[in-house]
Coordinates of N, CA and C in Angstrom, one line a residue:
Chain W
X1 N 0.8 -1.2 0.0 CA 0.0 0.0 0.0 C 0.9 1.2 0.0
X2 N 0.9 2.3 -0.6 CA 1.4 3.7 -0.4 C 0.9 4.6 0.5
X3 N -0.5 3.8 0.7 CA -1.2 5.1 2.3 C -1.5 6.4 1.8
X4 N -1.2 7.3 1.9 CA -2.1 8.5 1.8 C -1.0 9.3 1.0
X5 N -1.2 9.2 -0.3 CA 0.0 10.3 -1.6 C -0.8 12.0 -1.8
X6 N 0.4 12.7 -1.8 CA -0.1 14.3 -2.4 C 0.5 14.3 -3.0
X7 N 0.2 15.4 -4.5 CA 0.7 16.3 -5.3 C 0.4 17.6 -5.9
X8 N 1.1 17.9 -5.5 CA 2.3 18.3 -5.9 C 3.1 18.5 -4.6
X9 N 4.4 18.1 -4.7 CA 5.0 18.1 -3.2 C 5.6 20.1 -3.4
X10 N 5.5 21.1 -4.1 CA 6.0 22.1 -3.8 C 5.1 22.5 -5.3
X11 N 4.6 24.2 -4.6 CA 4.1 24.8 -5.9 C 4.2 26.3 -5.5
X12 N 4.3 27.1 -6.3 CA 4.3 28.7 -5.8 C 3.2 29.2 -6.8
X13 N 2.4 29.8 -6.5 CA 1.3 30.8 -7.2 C 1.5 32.0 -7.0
X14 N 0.7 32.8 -8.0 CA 0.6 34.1 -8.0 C -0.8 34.4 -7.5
X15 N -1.3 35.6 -7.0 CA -1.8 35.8 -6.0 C -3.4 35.8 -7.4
X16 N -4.6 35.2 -7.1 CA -5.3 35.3 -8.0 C -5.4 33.9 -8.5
X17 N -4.2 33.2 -8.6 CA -4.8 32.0 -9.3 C -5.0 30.9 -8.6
X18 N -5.9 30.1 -9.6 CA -6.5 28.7 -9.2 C -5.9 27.6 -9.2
X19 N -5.7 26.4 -8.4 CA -4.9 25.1 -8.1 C -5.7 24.6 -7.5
X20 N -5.6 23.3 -7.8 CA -5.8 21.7 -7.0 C -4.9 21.2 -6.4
X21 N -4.9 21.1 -5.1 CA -4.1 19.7 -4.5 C -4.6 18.5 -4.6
X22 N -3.9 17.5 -4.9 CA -4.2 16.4 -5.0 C -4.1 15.5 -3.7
X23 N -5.0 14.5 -3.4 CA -4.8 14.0 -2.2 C -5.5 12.5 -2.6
X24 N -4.6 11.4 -2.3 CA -5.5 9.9 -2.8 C -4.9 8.8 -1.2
X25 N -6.0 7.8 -1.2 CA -5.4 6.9 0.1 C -5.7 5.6 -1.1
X26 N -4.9 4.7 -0.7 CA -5.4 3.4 -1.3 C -5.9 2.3 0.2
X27 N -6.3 2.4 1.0 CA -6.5 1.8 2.4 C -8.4 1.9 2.1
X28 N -8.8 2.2 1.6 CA -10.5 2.2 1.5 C -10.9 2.7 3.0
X29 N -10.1 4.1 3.5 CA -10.6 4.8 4.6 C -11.7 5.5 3.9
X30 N -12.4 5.1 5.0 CA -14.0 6.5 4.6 C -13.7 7.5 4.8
X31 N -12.9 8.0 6.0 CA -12.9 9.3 6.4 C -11.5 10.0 6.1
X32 N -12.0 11.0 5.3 CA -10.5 11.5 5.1 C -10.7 13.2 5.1
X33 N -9.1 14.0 5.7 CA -9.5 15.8 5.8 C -8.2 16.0 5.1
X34 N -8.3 17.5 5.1 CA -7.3 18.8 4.9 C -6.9 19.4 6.1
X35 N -5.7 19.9 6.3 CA -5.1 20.4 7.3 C -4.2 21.4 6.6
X36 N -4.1 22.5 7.2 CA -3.1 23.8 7.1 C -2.0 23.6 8.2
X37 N -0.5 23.7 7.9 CA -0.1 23.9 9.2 C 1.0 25.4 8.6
X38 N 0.8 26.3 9.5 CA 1.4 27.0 10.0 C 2.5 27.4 11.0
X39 N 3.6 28.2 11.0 CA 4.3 28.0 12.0 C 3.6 28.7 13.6
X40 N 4.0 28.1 14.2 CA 3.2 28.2 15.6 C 2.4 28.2 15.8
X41 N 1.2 27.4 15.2 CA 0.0 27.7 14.9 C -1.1 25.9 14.8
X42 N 0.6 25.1 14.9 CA -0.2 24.1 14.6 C -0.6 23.6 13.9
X43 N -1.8 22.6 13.5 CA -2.4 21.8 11.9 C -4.0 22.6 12.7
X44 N -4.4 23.1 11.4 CA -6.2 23.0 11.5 C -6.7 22.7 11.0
X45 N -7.7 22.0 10.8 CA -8.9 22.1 10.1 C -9.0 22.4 8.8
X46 N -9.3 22.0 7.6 CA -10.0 23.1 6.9 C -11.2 22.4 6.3
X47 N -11.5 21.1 5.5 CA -12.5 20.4 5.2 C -12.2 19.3 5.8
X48 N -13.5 18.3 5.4 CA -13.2 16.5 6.1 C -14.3 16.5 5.2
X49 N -14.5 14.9 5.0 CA -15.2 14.5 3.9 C -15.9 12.7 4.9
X50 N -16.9 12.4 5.4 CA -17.0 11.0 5.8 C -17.3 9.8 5.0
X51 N -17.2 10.2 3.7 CA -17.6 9.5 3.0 C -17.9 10.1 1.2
X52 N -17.5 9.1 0.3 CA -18.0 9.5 -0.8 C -19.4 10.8 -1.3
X53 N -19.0 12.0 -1.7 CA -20.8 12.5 -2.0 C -21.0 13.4 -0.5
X54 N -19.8 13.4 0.4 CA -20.4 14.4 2.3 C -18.6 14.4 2.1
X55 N -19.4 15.9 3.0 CA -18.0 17.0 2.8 C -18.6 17.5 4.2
X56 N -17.6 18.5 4.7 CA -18.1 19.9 5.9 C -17.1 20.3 5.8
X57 N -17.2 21.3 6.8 CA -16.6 22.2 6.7 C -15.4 22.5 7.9
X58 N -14.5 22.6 8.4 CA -13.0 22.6 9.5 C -13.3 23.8 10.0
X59 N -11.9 23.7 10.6 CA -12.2 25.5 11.3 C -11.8 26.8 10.6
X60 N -11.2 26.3 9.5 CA -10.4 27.6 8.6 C -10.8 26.9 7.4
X61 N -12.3 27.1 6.8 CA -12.5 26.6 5.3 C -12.5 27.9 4.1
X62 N -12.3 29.0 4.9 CA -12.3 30.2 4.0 C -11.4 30.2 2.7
X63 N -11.8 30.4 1.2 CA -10.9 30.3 0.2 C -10.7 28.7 -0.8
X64 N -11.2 28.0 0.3 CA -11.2 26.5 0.0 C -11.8 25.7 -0.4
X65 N -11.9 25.1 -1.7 CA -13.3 24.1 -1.7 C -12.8 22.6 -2.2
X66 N -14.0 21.7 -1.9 CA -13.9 20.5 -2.0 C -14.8 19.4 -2.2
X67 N -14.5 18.5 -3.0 CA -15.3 17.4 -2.7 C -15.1 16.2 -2.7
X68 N -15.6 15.0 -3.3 CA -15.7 13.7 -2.6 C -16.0 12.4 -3.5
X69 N -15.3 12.5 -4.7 CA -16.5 12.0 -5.4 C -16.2 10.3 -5.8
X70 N -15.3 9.8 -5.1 CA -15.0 8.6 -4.7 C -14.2 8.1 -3.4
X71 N -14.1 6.9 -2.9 CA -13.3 6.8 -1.4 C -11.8 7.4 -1.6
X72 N -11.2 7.2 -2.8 CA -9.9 7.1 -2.6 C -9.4 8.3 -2.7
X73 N -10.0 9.8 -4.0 CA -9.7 10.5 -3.8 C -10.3 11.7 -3.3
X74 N -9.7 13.1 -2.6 CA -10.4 14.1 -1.7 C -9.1 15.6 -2.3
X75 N -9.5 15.6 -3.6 CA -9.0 16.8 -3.8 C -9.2 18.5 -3.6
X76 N -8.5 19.4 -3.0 CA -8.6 20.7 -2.4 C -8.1 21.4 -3.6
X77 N -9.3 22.6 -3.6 CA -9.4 23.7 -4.1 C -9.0 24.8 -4.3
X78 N -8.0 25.9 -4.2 CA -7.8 27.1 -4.2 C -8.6 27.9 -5.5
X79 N -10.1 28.5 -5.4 CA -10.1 29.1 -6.7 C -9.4 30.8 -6.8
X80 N -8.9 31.6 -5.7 CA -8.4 32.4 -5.9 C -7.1 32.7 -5.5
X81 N -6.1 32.1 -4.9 CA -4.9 32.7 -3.9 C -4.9 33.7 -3.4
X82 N -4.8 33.4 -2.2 CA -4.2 34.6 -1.4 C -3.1 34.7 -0.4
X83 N -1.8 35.4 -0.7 CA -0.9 35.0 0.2 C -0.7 34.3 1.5
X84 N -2.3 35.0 2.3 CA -2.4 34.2 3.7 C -2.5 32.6 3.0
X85 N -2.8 32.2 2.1 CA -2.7 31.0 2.1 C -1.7 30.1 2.0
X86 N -0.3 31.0 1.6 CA 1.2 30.0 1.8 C 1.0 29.5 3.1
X87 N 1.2 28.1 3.5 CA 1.5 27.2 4.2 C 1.5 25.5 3.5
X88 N 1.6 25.0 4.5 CA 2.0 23.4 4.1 C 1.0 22.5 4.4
X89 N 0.3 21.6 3.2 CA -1.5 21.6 3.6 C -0.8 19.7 4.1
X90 N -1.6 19.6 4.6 CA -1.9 17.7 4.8 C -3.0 17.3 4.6
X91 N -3.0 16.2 3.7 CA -4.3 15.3 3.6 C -4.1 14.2 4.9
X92 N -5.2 13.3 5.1 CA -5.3 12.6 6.3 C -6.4 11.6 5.6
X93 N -6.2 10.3 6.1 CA -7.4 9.7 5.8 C -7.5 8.4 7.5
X94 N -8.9 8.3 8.1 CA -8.8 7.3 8.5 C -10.4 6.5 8.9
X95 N -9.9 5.5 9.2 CA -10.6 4.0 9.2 C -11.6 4.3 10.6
X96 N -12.7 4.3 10.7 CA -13.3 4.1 12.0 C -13.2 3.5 12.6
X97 N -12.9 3.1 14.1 CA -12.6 2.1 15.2 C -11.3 1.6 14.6
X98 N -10.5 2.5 14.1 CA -8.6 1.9 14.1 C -8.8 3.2 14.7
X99 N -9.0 4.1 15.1 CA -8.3 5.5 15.7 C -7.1 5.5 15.6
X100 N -6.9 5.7 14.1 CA -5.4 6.5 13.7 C -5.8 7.0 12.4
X101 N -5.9 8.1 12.4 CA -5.2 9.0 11.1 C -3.8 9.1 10.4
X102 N -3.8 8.9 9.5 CA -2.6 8.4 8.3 C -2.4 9.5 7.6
X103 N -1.0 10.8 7.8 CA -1.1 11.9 7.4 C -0.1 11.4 5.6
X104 N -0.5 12.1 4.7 CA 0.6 12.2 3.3 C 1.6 13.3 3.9
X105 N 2.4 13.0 2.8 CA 3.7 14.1 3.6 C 3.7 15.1 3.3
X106 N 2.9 16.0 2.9 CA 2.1 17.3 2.4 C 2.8 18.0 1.5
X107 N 1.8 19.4 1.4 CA 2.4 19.9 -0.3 C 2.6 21.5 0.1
X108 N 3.6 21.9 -0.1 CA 4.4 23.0 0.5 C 3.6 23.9 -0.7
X109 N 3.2 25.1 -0.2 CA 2.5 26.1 -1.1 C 2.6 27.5 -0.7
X110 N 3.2 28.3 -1.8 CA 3.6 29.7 -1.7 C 3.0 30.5 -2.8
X111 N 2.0 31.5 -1.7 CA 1.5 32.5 -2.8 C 2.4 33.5 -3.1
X112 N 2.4 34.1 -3.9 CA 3.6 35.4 -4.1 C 2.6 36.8 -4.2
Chain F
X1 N -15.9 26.3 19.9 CA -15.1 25.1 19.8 C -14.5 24.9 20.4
X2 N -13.5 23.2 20.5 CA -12.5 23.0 21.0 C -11.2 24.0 21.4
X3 N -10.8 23.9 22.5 CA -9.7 24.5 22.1 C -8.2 24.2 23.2
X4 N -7.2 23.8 22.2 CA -6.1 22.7 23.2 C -4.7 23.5 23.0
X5 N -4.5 23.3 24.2 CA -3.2 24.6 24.3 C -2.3 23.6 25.0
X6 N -0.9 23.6 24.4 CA 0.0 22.8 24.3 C 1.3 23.3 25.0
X7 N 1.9 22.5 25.7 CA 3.7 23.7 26.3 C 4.7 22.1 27.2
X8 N 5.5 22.7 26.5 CA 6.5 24.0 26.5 C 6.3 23.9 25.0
X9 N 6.7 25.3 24.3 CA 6.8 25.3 22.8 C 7.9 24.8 22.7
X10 N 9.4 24.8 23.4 CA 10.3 24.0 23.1 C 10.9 23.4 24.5
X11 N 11.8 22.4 24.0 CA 12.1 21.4 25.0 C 13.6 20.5 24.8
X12 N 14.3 21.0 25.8 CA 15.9 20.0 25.1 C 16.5 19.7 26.7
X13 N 16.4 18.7 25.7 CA 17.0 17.5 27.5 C 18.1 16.5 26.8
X14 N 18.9 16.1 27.5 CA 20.1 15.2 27.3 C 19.6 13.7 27.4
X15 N 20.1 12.9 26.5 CA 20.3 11.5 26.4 C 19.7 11.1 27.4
X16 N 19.0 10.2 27.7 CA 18.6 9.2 29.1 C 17.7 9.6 29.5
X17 N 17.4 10.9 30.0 CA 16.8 11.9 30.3 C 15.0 11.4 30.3
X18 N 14.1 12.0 30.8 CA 12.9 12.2 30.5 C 12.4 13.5 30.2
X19 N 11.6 13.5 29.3 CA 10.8 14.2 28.9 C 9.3 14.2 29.0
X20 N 8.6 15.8 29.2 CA 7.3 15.3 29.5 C 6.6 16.6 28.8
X21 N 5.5 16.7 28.1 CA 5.1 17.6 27.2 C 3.7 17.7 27.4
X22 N 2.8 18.5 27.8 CA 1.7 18.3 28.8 C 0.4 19.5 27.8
X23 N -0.7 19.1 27.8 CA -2.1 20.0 26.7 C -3.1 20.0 27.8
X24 N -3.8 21.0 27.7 CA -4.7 21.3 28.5 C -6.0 21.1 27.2
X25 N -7.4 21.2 27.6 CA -8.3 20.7 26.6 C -9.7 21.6 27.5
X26 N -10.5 22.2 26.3 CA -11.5 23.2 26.7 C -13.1 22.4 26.8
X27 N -13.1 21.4 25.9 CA -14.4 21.1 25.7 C -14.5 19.6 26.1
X28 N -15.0 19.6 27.3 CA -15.7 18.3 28.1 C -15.9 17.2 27.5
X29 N -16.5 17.8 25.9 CA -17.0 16.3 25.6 C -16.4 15.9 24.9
X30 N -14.6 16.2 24.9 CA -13.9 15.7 24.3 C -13.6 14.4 25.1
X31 N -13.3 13.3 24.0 CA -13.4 12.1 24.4 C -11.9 10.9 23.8
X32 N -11.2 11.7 22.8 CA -10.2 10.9 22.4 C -8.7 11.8 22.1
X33 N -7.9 11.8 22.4 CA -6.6 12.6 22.9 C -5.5 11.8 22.2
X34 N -5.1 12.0 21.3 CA -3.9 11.5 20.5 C -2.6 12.0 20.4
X35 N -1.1 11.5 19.9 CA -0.2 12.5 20.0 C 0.5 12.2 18.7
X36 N 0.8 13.0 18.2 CA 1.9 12.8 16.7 C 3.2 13.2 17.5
X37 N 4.0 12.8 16.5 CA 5.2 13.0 16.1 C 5.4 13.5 14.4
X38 N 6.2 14.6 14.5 CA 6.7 14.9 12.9 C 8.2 15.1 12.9
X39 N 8.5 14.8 12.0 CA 9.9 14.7 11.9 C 10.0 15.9 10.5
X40 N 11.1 16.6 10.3 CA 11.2 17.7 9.6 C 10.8 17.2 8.4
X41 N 10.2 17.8 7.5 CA 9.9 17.3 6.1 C 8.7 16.3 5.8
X42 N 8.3 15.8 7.0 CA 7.6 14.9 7.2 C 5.6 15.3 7.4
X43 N 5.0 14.1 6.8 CA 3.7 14.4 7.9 C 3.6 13.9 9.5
X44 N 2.9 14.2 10.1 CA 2.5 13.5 11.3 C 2.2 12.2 11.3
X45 N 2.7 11.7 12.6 CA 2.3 9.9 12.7 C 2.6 10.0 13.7
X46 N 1.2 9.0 14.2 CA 0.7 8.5 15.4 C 1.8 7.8 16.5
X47 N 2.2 8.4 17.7 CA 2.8 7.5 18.2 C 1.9 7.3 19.5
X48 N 0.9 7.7 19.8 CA 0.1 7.0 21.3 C -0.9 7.8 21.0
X49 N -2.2 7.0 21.9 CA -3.2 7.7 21.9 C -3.7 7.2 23.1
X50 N -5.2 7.7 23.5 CA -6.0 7.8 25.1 C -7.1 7.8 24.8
X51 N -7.9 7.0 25.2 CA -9.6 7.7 24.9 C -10.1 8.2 26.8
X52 N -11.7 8.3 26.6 CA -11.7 9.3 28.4 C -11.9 8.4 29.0
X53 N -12.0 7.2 28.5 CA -12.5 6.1 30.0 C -11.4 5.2 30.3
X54 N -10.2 5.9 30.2 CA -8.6 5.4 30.5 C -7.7 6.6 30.9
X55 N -7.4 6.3 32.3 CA -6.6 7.0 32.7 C -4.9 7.3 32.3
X56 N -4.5 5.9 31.5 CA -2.9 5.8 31.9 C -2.8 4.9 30.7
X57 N -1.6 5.6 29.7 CA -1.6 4.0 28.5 C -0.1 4.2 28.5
X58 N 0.6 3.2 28.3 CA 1.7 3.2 27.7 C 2.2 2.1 26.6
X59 N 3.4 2.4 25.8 CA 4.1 1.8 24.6 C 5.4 1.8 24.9
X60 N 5.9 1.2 25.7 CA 7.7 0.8 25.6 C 8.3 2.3 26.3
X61 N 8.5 3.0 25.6 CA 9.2 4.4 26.5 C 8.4 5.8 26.8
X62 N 7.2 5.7 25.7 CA 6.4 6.4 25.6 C 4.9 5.9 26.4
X63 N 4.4 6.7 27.5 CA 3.3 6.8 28.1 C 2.3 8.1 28.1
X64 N 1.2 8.3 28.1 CA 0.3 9.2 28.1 C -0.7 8.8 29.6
X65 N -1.0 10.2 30.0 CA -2.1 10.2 31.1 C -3.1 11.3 30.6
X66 N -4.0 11.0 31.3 CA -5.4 11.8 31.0 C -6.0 12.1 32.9
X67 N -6.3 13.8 32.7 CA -6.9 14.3 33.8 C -7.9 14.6 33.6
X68 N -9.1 13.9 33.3 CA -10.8 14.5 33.0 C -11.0 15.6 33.5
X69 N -10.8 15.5 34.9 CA -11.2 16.2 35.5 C -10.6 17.6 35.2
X70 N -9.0 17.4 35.4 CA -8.6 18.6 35.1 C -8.8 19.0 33.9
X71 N -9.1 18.1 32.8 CA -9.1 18.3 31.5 C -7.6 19.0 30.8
X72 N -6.8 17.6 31.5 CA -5.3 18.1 30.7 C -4.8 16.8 30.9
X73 N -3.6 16.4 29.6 CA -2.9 15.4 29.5 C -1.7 15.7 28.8
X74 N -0.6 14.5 29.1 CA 0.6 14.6 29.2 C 1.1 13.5 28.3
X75 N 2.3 13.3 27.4 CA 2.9 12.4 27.4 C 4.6 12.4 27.9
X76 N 5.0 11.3 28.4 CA 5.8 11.2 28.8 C 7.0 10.3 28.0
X77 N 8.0 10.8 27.6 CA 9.1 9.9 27.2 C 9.9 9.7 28.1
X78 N 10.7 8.4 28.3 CA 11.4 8.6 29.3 C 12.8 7.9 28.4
X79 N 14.0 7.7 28.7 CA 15.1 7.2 28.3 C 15.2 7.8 26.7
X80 N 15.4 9.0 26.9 CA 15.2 9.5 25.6 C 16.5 9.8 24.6
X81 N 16.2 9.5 23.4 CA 17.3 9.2 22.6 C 17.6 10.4 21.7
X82 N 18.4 10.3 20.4 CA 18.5 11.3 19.5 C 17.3 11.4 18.7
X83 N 17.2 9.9 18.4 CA 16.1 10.2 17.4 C 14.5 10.5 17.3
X84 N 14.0 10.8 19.2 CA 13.6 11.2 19.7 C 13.0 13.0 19.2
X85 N 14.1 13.2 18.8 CA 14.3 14.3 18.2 C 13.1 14.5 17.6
X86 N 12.3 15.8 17.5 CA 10.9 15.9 16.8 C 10.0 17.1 17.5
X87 N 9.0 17.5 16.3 CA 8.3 18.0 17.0 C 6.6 17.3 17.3
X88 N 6.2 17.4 18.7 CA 5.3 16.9 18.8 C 4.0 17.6 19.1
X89 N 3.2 16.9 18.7 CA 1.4 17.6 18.6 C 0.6 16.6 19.8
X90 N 0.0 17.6 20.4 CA -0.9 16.8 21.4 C -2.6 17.2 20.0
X91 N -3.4 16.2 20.5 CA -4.9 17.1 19.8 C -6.2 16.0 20.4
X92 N -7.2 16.6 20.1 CA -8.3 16.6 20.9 C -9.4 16.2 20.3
X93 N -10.5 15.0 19.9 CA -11.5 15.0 19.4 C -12.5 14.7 20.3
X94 N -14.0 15.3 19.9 CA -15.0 15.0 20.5 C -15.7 14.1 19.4
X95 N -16.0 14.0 18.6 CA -16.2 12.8 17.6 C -15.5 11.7 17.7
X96 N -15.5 11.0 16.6 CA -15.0 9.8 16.1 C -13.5 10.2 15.9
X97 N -13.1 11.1 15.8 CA -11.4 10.9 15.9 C -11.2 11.5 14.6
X98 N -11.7 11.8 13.6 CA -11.9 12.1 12.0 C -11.4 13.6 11.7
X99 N -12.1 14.8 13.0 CA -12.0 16.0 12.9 C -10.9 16.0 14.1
X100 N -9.3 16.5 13.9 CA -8.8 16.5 15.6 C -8.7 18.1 15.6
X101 N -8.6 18.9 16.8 CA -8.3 19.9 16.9 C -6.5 20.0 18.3
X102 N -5.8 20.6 17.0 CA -4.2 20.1 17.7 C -3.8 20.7 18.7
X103 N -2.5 20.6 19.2 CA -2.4 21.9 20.3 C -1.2 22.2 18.9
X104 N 0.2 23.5 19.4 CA 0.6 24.3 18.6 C 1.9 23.9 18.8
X105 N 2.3 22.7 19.0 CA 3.5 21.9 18.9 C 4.1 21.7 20.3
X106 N 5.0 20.6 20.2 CA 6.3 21.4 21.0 C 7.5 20.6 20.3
X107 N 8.6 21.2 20.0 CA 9.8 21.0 19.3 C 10.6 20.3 20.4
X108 N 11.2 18.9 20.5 CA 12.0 18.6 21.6 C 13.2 18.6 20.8
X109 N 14.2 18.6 21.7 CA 15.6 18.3 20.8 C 16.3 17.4 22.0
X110 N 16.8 16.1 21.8 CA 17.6 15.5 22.4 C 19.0 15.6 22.2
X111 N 19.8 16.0 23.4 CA 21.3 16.1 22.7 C 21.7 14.8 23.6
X112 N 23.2 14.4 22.3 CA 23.8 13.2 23.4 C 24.9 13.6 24.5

C-alpha cells in the first residue's frame, strides 16, 4: 500500500490564481480531511469528507473548496490565492474504530 | 469550539533523560486525545493515543495520562534518545477521531 499520496509536493502561485491539490489513500478509509499547518499555529482544520458525495466544513475553510467523489480520492481547491494561504496543507485519511489518522507528507504552497 | 493549548513550545533534554510535554483541553466532551510526532519534512504519525475512559496508556518508552477532571494530559518519554528528536502535537476529538483539533507543537531536541 502507499497510504495516503499528495501532489504536488511544492508549488508557488501568484496571488489570483487557481490550483488543485491532489490527495489519494489506497487503504479504503471512509474518512479523510485537509489540514493547514502554520508555524506556531499548529495543523487545523479546513475540510473533512466521511464518505463518498459528504464534505463539511473545519475551522479555517475560507478560500477552499472541495469534494468527494470517490473513497480514494479528496482533492482541495484554491479558486483564488491569497498570500495568507502559503503554508504546508496535509491530507489525512482514517478508518473508524482503528483510531489513527494516516497523514501524506504534504504539499508545500507559496502564494507570491 | 474546542480549544487545546500545548507547552513547553520548546524542550531540550540530554540522552537518558525524560521528557514530559503536557495539553490542556476546553471542551468536556472531548473524548479521544492522541499524540503525533513529525519529523522535519515529514507528515505526522501517530505515536500514542487515550480515549476518556482510561486514565494511563503506555508503549515501551512512551506513556500518556489523562486528567478528565482537570481536562489536561501529558505524554511522557522517558530514556530518551536522538532520534527522539521531533516536533510533537498533542490534539483533541469530541467525535469519532476524523475532525482533531491540535495543540501548537512542541519541538524537543535531544542532545547526546
Amino acid at each position: 500500500n502507499a497510504g495516503v499520496t499528495q501532489t504536488p509536493k511544492f508549488q508557488v502561485l501568484k496571488t489570483g490564481q487557481s490550483m488543485t491539490l491532489q490527495c489519494a489513500q489506497d487503504m479504503n478509509h471512509e474518512y479523510m480531511s485537509w489540514y493547514r499547518q502554520d508555524p506556531g499555529m499548529g495543523l487545523r482544520l479546513i475540510h473533512y469528507s466521511v464518505g463518498a458525495g459528504i464534505t463539511d466544513q473545519g475551522e479555517v475553510p475560507n478560500g477552499y473548496n472541495v469534494s468527494r467523489s470517490t473513497t480514494e480520492d479528496f482533492p482541495l481547491r484554491l479558486l483564488s490565492a491569497a498570500p495568507s494561504q502559503t503554508s504546508v496543507y496535509f491530507c489525512a485519511s482514517y478508518l473508524p474504530g482503528a483510531d489513527t489518522q494516516y497523514f501524506g507528507p504534504g504539499t508545500r504552497l507559496t502564494v507570491l | 469550539g474546542e480549544n487545546v493549548e500545548q507547552h513547553p513550545s520548546t524542550l531540550s533534554v540530554q540522552e537518558g533523560d525524560s521528557a514530559v510535554i503536557k495539553c490542556t483541553y476546553s471542551d468536556s466532551a472531548s473524548n479521544y486525545f492522541p499524540w503525533y510526532k513529525q519529523e522535519l519534512g515529514k507528515g505526522p504519525q501517530l505515536i500514542i493515543d487515550i480515549r476518556s475512559n482510561v486514565g494511563e496508556k503506555k508503549d515501551q518508552r512512551i506513556a500518556v495520562t489523562l486528567n478528565k477532571t482537570a481536562k489536561h494530559f501529558s505524554l511522557h518519554i522517558t530514556e530518551t534518545q536522538p532520534e527522539d528528536s521531533a516536533v510533537y502535537f498533542c490534539a483533541a476529538s469530541s467525535g469519532s477521531g476524523y475532525a482533531l483539533n491540535f495543540g501548537k507543537g512542541t519541538s524537543l531536541l535531544v542532545t547526546p
